[in-house]
Amino acid sequence: MDGASPTSDLIASMRALADALDRHDAQTARANGLGRNDALALRYLCERGPAAPGTIQDWLGLTSGTVTALVDRLARAGMVKRQPHPDDRRALIVTATHIGKSAHADAHSRLDQIAGKLAARLPQERRAAITRQLCDLARMVDWASSEAAEKERAA
């Protein structure tokens, strides 16, 4: 962070965090013997709960066929299972199994421990402010991405 401007410092810091999280995700995928997208899908299911294949497709930006193959691989590994959708008998949802949840938790345990130690040192108000700021930054990136996608579609 060279101090060029508050905006460039913020973006550089955000990119540094994103890069570190990307490296962590890649390492946890390797630790579980998974491909990157497989591990990201498992993380999504463990952190957000069961999802339709289309939701996974949208979140990861993959094709339907790619998600089908991804879910097949995770199901063969015992990490996810397909279940009937509770509201639509024609649809399926994908759920992380105990094996998948354990693999995810084990792979992320070190980061969780370190984050827990940091959080314990911060007063509640500061933790809440940091959480809000990180969520705001994530929404900003999502918004900028959606704006870029809209411009691309319009061109």
Coordinates of N, CA and C in Angstrom, one line a residue:
M1 N 0.8 -1.2 0.0 CA 0.0 0.0 0.0 C 0.9 1.2 0.0
D2 N 1.0 1.9 -1.1 CA 2.0 3.0 -1.3 C 1.5 4.3 -0.9
G3 N 0.2 4.4 -0.4 CA -0.3 5.7 0.1 C -0.7 6.6 -1.0
A4 N -0.8 6.1 -2.3 CA -1.2 7.0 -3.4 C -2.5 7.7 -3.2
S5 N -3.5 7.1 -2.8 CA -4.8 7.7 -2.5 C -5.6 6.8 -1.6
P6 N -6.5 7.4 -0.8 CA -7.4 6.5 0.0 C -8.1 5.4 -0.8
T7 N -8.5 5.7 -2.0 CA -9.2 4.7 -2.8 C -8.2 3.6 -3.2
S8 N -7.1 4.0 -3.7 CA -6.1 2.9 -4.1 C -5.6 2.1 -2.9
D9 N -5.4 2.7 -1.8 CA -5.1 2.0 -0.6 C -6.2 1.0 -0.2
L10 N -7.4 1.4 -0.2 CA -8.5 0.5 0.1 C -8.6 -0.6 -0.9
I11 N -8.5 -0.3 -2.2 CA -8.6 -1.4 -3.2 C -7.4 -2.4 -3.0
A12 N -6.2 -1.8 -2.8 CA -5.0 -2.7 -2.6 C -5.2 -3.6 -1.4
S13 N -5.8 -3.1 -0.3 CA -6.0 -3.9 0.9 C -7.0 -4.9 0.6
M14 N -8.1 -4.6 -0.1 CA -9.1 -5.5 -0.4 C -8.6 -6.7 -1.3
R15 N -7.8 -6.3 -2.3 CA -7.2 -7.3 -3.2 C -6.2 -8.2 -2.4
A16 N -5.5 -7.6 -1.4 CA -4.6 -8.5 -0.6 C -5.4 -9.5 0.2
L17 N -6.5 -9.0 0.8 CA -7.3 -10.0 1.5 C -7.9 -11.0 0.6
A18 N -8.4 -10.6 -0.5 CA -9.0 -11.5 -1.5 C -8.0 -12.6 -2.0
D19 N -6.8 -12.1 -2.2 CA -5.7 -13.0 -2.7 C -5.4 -14.0 -1.6
A20 N -5.3 -13.5 -0.3 CA -5.0 -14.4 0.8 C -6.1 -15.5 0.9
L21 N -7.3 -15.0 0.8 CA -8.5 -16.0 0.9 C -8.5 -17.0 -0.2
D22 N -8.1 -16.5 -1.4 CA -8.0 -17.4 -2.6 C -6.9 -18.5 -2.3
R23 N -5.8 -18.0 -1.8 CA -4.7 -19.0 -1.5 C -5.2 -20.0 -0.5
H24 N -5.9 -19.5 0.5 CA -6.4 -20.4 1.6 C -7.4 -21.4 1.0
D25 N -8.3 -20.9 0.2 CA -9.3 -21.8 -0.5 C -8.6 -22.9 -1.3
A26 N -7.6 -22.5 -2.1 CA -6.9 -23.4 -2.9 C -6.2 -24.5 -2.1
Q27 N -5.6 -24.1 -0.9 CA -4.9 -25.0 0.0 C -5.9 -25.9 0.6
T28 N -7.1 -25.4 1.0 CA -8.1 -26.3 1.6 C -8.7 -27.3 0.6
A29 N -8.8 -26.8 -0.6 CA -9.2 -27.8 -1.7 C -8.2 -28.9 -1.8
R30 N -7.0 -28.6 -1.9 CA -5.9 -29.6 -2.0 C -5.9 -30.5 -0.8
A31 N -6.1 -30.0 0.4 CA -6.1 -30.8 1.6 C -7.2 -31.8 1.6
N32 N -8.3 -31.5 0.9 CA -9.5 -32.4 0.8 C -9.5 -33.2 -0.4
G33 N -8.5 -33.1 -1.3 CA -8.4 -33.8 -2.5 C -9.5 -33.4 -3.5
L34 N -9.8 -32.1 -3.4 CA -10.9 -31.6 -4.3 C -10.3 -30.6 -5.3
G35 N -11.1 -30.4 -6.4 CA -10.8 -29.3 -7.3 C -11.3 -28.0 -6.6
R36 N -10.9 -26.9 -7.2 CA -11.2 -25.6 -6.6 C -12.7 -25.3 -6.6
N37 N -13.4 -25.6 -7.7 CA -14.9 -25.3 -7.7 C -15.6 -26.3 -6.8
D38 N -15.1 -27.5 -6.7 CA -15.8 -28.5 -5.8 C -15.7 -28.0 -4.4
A39 N -14.5 -27.5 -4.0 CA -14.3 -27.1 -2.6 C -15.2 -25.8 -2.4
L40 N -15.3 -24.9 -3.4 CA -16.1 -23.7 -3.2 C -17.6 -24.1 -3.1
A41 N -18.0 -25.1 -3.8 CA -19.4 -25.5 -3.7 C -19.6 -26.1 -2.4
L42 N -18.7 -26.9 -1.9 CA -18.9 -27.5 -0.6 C -18.9 -26.5 0.5
R43 N -18.0 -25.5 0.4 CA -18.0 -24.4 1.4 C -19.4 -23.7 1.4
Y44 N -19.9 -23.4 0.2 CA -21.2 -22.7 0.1 C -22.3 -23.5 0.8
L45 N -22.3 -24.8 0.6 CA -23.3 -25.7 1.2 C -23.1 -25.8 2.7
C46 N -21.9 -25.8 3.2 CA -21.6 -25.9 4.6 C -21.9 -24.6 5.3
E47 N -21.7 -23.5 4.7 CA -21.9 -22.2 5.3 C -23.3 -21.6 5.1
R48 N -23.9 -21.9 4.0 CA -25.2 -21.3 3.7 C -26.4 -22.3 3.8
G49 N -26.1 -23.6 3.8 CA -27.1 -24.6 3.8 C -27.4 -25.2 2.5
P50 N -28.4 -26.1 2.4 CA -28.7 -26.8 1.2 C -29.1 -25.8 0.1
A51 N -28.8 -26.2 -1.1 CA -29.1 -25.3 -2.3 C -29.5 -26.1 -3.5
A52 N -30.2 -25.5 -4.4 CA -30.5 -26.1 -5.6 C -29.3 -26.1 -6.5
P53 N -29.1 -27.0 -7.4 CA -28.0 -27.0 -8.3 C -27.9 -25.6 -9.1
G54 N -29.0 -25.1 -9.4 CA -29.0 -23.8 -10.1 C -28.5 -22.7 -9.3
T55 N -28.7 -22.7 -8.0 CA -28.1 -21.7 -7.1 C -26.6 -21.8 -7.1
I56 N -26.1 -23.1 -7.0 CA -24.6 -23.3 -7.1 C -24.1 -22.8 -8.4
Q57 N -24.8 -23.1 -9.5 CA -24.4 -22.7 -10.8 C -24.3 -21.2 -10.9
D58 N -25.2 -20.5 -10.4 CA -25.2 -19.0 -10.4 C -24.1 -18.5 -9.5
W59 N -23.9 -19.0 -8.3 CA -22.9 -18.5 -7.4 C -21.5 -18.7 -7.9
L60 N -21.3 -19.8 -8.6 CA -19.9 -20.1 -9.1 C -19.7 -19.6 -10.5
G61 N -20.8 -19.3 -11.2 CA -20.7 -18.9 -12.6 C -20.3 -20.0 -13.5
L62 N -20.9 -21.2 -13.2 CA -20.6 -22.4 -14.0 C -21.8 -22.7 -14.9
T63 N -21.6 -23.7 -15.8 CA -22.7 -24.2 -16.6 C -23.4 -25.3 -15.9
S64 N -24.6 -25.6 -16.3 CA -25.4 -26.6 -15.7 C -24.7 -28.0 -15.7
G65 N -24.1 -28.3 -16.8 CA -23.4 -29.6 -16.9 C -22.2 -29.7 -16.0
T66 N -21.5 -28.6 -15.9 CA -20.3 -28.5 -15.0 C -20.8 -28.7 -13.5
V67 N -21.9 -28.1 -13.2 CA -22.4 -28.3 -11.8 C -22.8 -29.7 -11.6
T68 N -23.5 -30.3 -12.5 CA -23.9 -31.7 -12.4 C -22.7 -32.6 -12.2
A69 N -21.6 -32.4 -12.9 CA -20.4 -33.2 -12.8 C -19.8 -32.9 -11.4
L70 N -19.8 -31.7 -11.0 CA -19.2 -31.3 -9.7 C -20.0 -32.0 -8.5
V71 N -21.3 -31.9 -8.6 CA -22.1 -32.6 -7.6 C -21.9 -34.1 -7.6
D72 N -21.8 -34.6 -8.8 CA -21.5 -36.1 -8.9 C -20.3 -36.4 -8.2
R73 N -19.2 -35.7 -8.4 CA -17.9 -35.9 -7.7 C -18.0 -35.8 -6.2
L74 N -18.7 -34.8 -5.7 CA -18.8 -34.6 -4.3 C -19.7 -35.7 -3.7
A75 N -20.7 -36.1 -4.4 CA -21.6 -37.2 -3.9 C -20.8 -38.5 -3.9
R76 N -20.0 -38.8 -4.9 CA -19.2 -40.1 -4.9 C -18.2 -40.1 -3.7
A77 N -17.7 -38.9 -3.4 CA -16.8 -38.8 -2.2 C -17.5 -38.8 -0.9
G78 N -18.9 -38.8 -0.9 CA -19.7 -38.9 0.3 C -19.8 -37.5 1.0
M79 N -19.5 -36.4 0.3 CA -19.5 -35.1 0.9 C -20.8 -34.4 0.8
V80 N -21.6 -34.7 -0.2 CA -22.9 -34.2 -0.4 C -23.9 -35.3 -0.8
K81 N -25.2 -34.9 -0.7 CA -26.2 -35.8 -1.1 C -27.3 -35.0 -1.8
R82 N -27.9 -35.6 -2.8 CA -29.1 -35.0 -3.4 C -30.3 -35.4 -2.7
Q83 N -31.2 -34.5 -2.5 CA -32.5 -34.8 -1.8 C -33.6 -34.1 -2.6
P84 N -34.8 -34.6 -2.5 CA -35.9 -33.9 -3.1 C -36.1 -32.5 -2.5
H85 N -36.5 -31.6 -3.3 CA -36.7 -30.2 -2.9 C -38.0 -30.2 -2.0
P86 N -37.9 -29.6 -0.8 CA -39.1 -29.6 0.1 C -40.4 -29.0 -0.5
D87 N -40.2 -28.0 -1.4 CA -41.4 -27.3 -2.0 C -41.7 -27.6 -3.4
D88 N -40.9 -28.4 -4.1 CA -41.1 -28.7 -5.5 C -40.6 -30.1 -5.8
R89 N -41.6 -31.0 -5.9 CA -41.3 -32.4 -6.0 C -40.5 -32.7 -7.3
R90 N -40.5 -31.8 -8.3 CA -39.7 -32.0 -9.5 C -38.3 -31.6 -9.4
A91 N -37.9 -30.9 -8.3 CA -36.6 -30.4 -8.2 C -35.8 -31.1 -7.1
L92 N -34.5 -30.9 -7.1 CA -33.6 -31.4 -6.1 C -32.9 -30.3 -5.4
I93 N -32.4 -30.6 -4.2 CA -31.5 -29.7 -3.5 C -30.2 -30.6 -3.2
V94 N -29.1 -29.9 -3.0 CA -27.9 -30.5 -2.6 C -27.6 -30.1 -1.2
T95 N -27.2 -31.1 -0.4 CA -26.9 -30.9 1.0 C -25.6 -31.5 1.4
A96 N -24.8 -30.7 2.2 CA -23.5 -31.3 2.7 C -23.8 -32.4 3.7
T97 N -23.1 -33.5 3.6 CA -23.2 -34.6 4.5 C -22.3 -34.3 5.7
H98 N -22.4 -35.2 6.7 CA -21.5 -35.1 7.9 C -20.1 -35.1 7.4
I99 N -19.8 -36.0 6.5 CA -18.4 -36.1 6.0 C -18.0 -34.8 5.3
G100 N -18.8 -34.2 4.5 CA -18.5 -33.0 3.9 C -18.3 -31.8 4.9
K101 N -19.2 -31.8 5.9 CA -19.1 -30.7 6.9 C -17.8 -30.9 7.7
S102 N -17.5 -32.1 8.0 CA -16.3 -32.4 8.8 C -15.0 -32.0 8.0
A103 N -15.0 -32.4 6.7 CA -13.9 -32.0 5.9 C -13.7 -30.5 5.8
H104 N -14.8 -29.9 5.6 CA -14.8 -28.4 5.5 C -14.3 -27.8 6.8
A105 N -14.9 -28.2 7.9 CA -14.5 -27.7 9.2 C -13.0 -27.9 9.5
D106 N -12.5 -29.2 9.2 CA -11.1 -29.5 9.4 C -10.2 -28.6 8.6
A107 N -10.6 -28.4 7.3 CA -9.7 -27.6 6.4 C -9.7 -26.1 6.8
H108 N -10.7 -25.6 7.5 CA -10.8 -24.2 7.8 C -10.5 -24.0 9.3
S109 N -10.2 -25.0 10.0 CA -10.0 -24.9 11.5 C -8.9 -23.9 11.9
R110 N -7.8 -23.9 11.2 CA -6.7 -23.0 11.6 C -7.1 -21.6 11.4
L111 N -7.7 -21.2 10.3 CA -8.2 -19.9 10.0 C -9.2 -19.5 11.1
D112 N -10.1 -20.4 11.4 CA -11.2 -20.1 12.4 C -10.5 -19.9 13.8
Q113 N -9.5 -20.6 14.1 CA -8.8 -20.4 15.4 C -8.2 -19.0 15.5
I114 N -7.5 -18.7 14.4 CA -6.8 -17.4 14.4 C -7.8 -16.2 14.4
A115 N -8.9 -16.4 13.6 CA -9.9 -15.3 13.6 C -10.6 -15.2 14.9
G116 N -10.8 -16.4 15.6 CA -11.4 -16.4 16.9 C -10.5 -15.6 17.9
K117 N -9.2 -15.8 17.9 CA -8.3 -15.1 18.8 C -8.4 -13.6 18.5
L118 N -8.4 -13.2 17.3 CA -8.5 -11.8 16.9 C -9.8 -11.2 17.4
A119 N -10.9 -11.9 17.2 CA -12.2 -11.5 17.6 C -12.3 -11.3 19.1
A120 N -11.7 -12.2 19.8 CA -11.7 -12.2 21.3 C -11.0 -11.0 21.8
R121 N -10.0 -10.5 21.1 CA -9.2 -9.3 21.6 C -10.0 -8.0 21.3
L122 N -11.0 -8.0 20.4 CA -11.6 -6.8 20.0 C -12.9 -6.6 20.8
P123 N -13.2 -5.3 21.2 CA -14.5 -5.0 21.9 C -15.6 -5.3 20.9
Q124 N -16.7 -5.7 21.4 CA -17.9 -6.0 20.6 C -18.2 -5.0 19.6
E125 N -18.2 -3.7 19.9 CA -18.5 -2.6 19.0 C -17.5 -2.6 17.8
R126 N -16.3 -2.8 18.1 CA -15.3 -2.8 17.0 C -15.5 -4.0 16.1
R127 N -15.7 -5.2 16.7 CA -16.0 -6.4 15.9 C -17.2 -6.1 15.0
A128 N -18.3 -5.5 15.6 CA -19.5 -5.3 14.8 C -19.2 -4.3 13.7
A129 N -18.4 -3.2 13.9 CA -18.0 -2.3 12.9 C -17.2 -2.9 11.8
I130 N -16.2 -3.7 12.1 CA -15.4 -4.4 11.1 C -16.3 -5.3 10.3
T131 N -17.2 -6.1 10.9 CA -18.1 -6.9 10.2 C -19.0 -6.2 9.2
R132 N -19.5 -5.0 9.7 CA -20.3 -4.2 8.8 C -19.5 -3.7 7.6
Q133 N -18.3 -3.2 7.9 CA -17.4 -2.7 6.8 C -17.1 -3.8 5.8
L134 N -16.7 -5.0 6.3 CA -16.4 -6.1 5.3 C -17.7 -6.4 4.5
C135 N -18.8 -6.5 5.1 CA -20.1 -6.8 4.4 C -20.3 -5.7 3.4
D136 N -20.1 -4.4 3.8 CA -20.3 -3.3 2.8 C -19.4 -3.4 1.6
L137 N -18.1 -3.8 1.9 CA -17.2 -3.9 0.8 C -17.5 -5.0 -0.1
A138 N -18.0 -6.2 0.5 CA -18.4 -7.3 -0.4 C -19.6 -6.9 -1.3
R139 N -20.5 -6.1 -0.7 CA -21.7 -5.7 -1.5 C -21.2 -4.7 -2.6
M140 N -20.2 -3.9 -2.3 CA -19.7 -2.9 -3.2 C -19.1 -3.7 -4.4
V141 N -18.3 -4.7 -4.1 CA -17.7 -5.5 -5.2 C -18.7 -6.2 -6.0
D142 N -19.7 -6.8 -5.4 CA -20.8 -7.4 -6.1 C -21.5 -6.4 -7.0
W143 N -21.8 -5.2 -6.5 CA -22.5 -4.2 -7.2 C -21.7 -3.8 -8.4
A144 N -20.4 -3.6 -8.2 CA -19.5 -3.2 -9.3 C -19.4 -4.3 -10.4
S145 N -19.4 -5.5 -10.0 CA -19.4 -6.6 -10.9 C -20.7 -6.7 -11.7
S146 N -21.8 -6.5 -11.0 CA -23.1 -6.6 -11.7 C -23.3 -5.4 -12.7
E147 N -22.7 -4.2 -12.3 CA -22.8 -3.1 -13.2 C -21.9 -3.4 -14.5
A148 N -20.7 -3.9 -14.3 CA -19.9 -4.3 -15.4 C -20.6 -5.3 -16.3
A149 N -21.2 -6.3 -15.7 CA -21.9 -7.3 -16.5 C -23.1 -6.7 -17.3
E150 N -23.8 -5.8 -16.7 CA -24.9 -5.1 -17.4 C -24.4 -4.3 -18.6
K151 N -23.3 -3.6 -18.4 CA -22.7 -2.8 -19.5 C -22.2 -3.8 -20.6
E152 N -21.6 -4.9 -20.2 CA -21.2 -5.9 -21.2 C -22.4 -6.4 -22.0
R153 N -23.4 -6.7 -21.3 CA -24.6 -7.3 -22.0 C -25.3 -6.2 -23.0
A154 N -25.2 -4.9 -22.5 CA -25.8 -3.8 -23.3 C -24.9 -3.5 -24.6
A155 N -23.7 -3.9 -24.5 CA -22.8 -3.5 -25.7 C -23.0 -4.4 -26.8

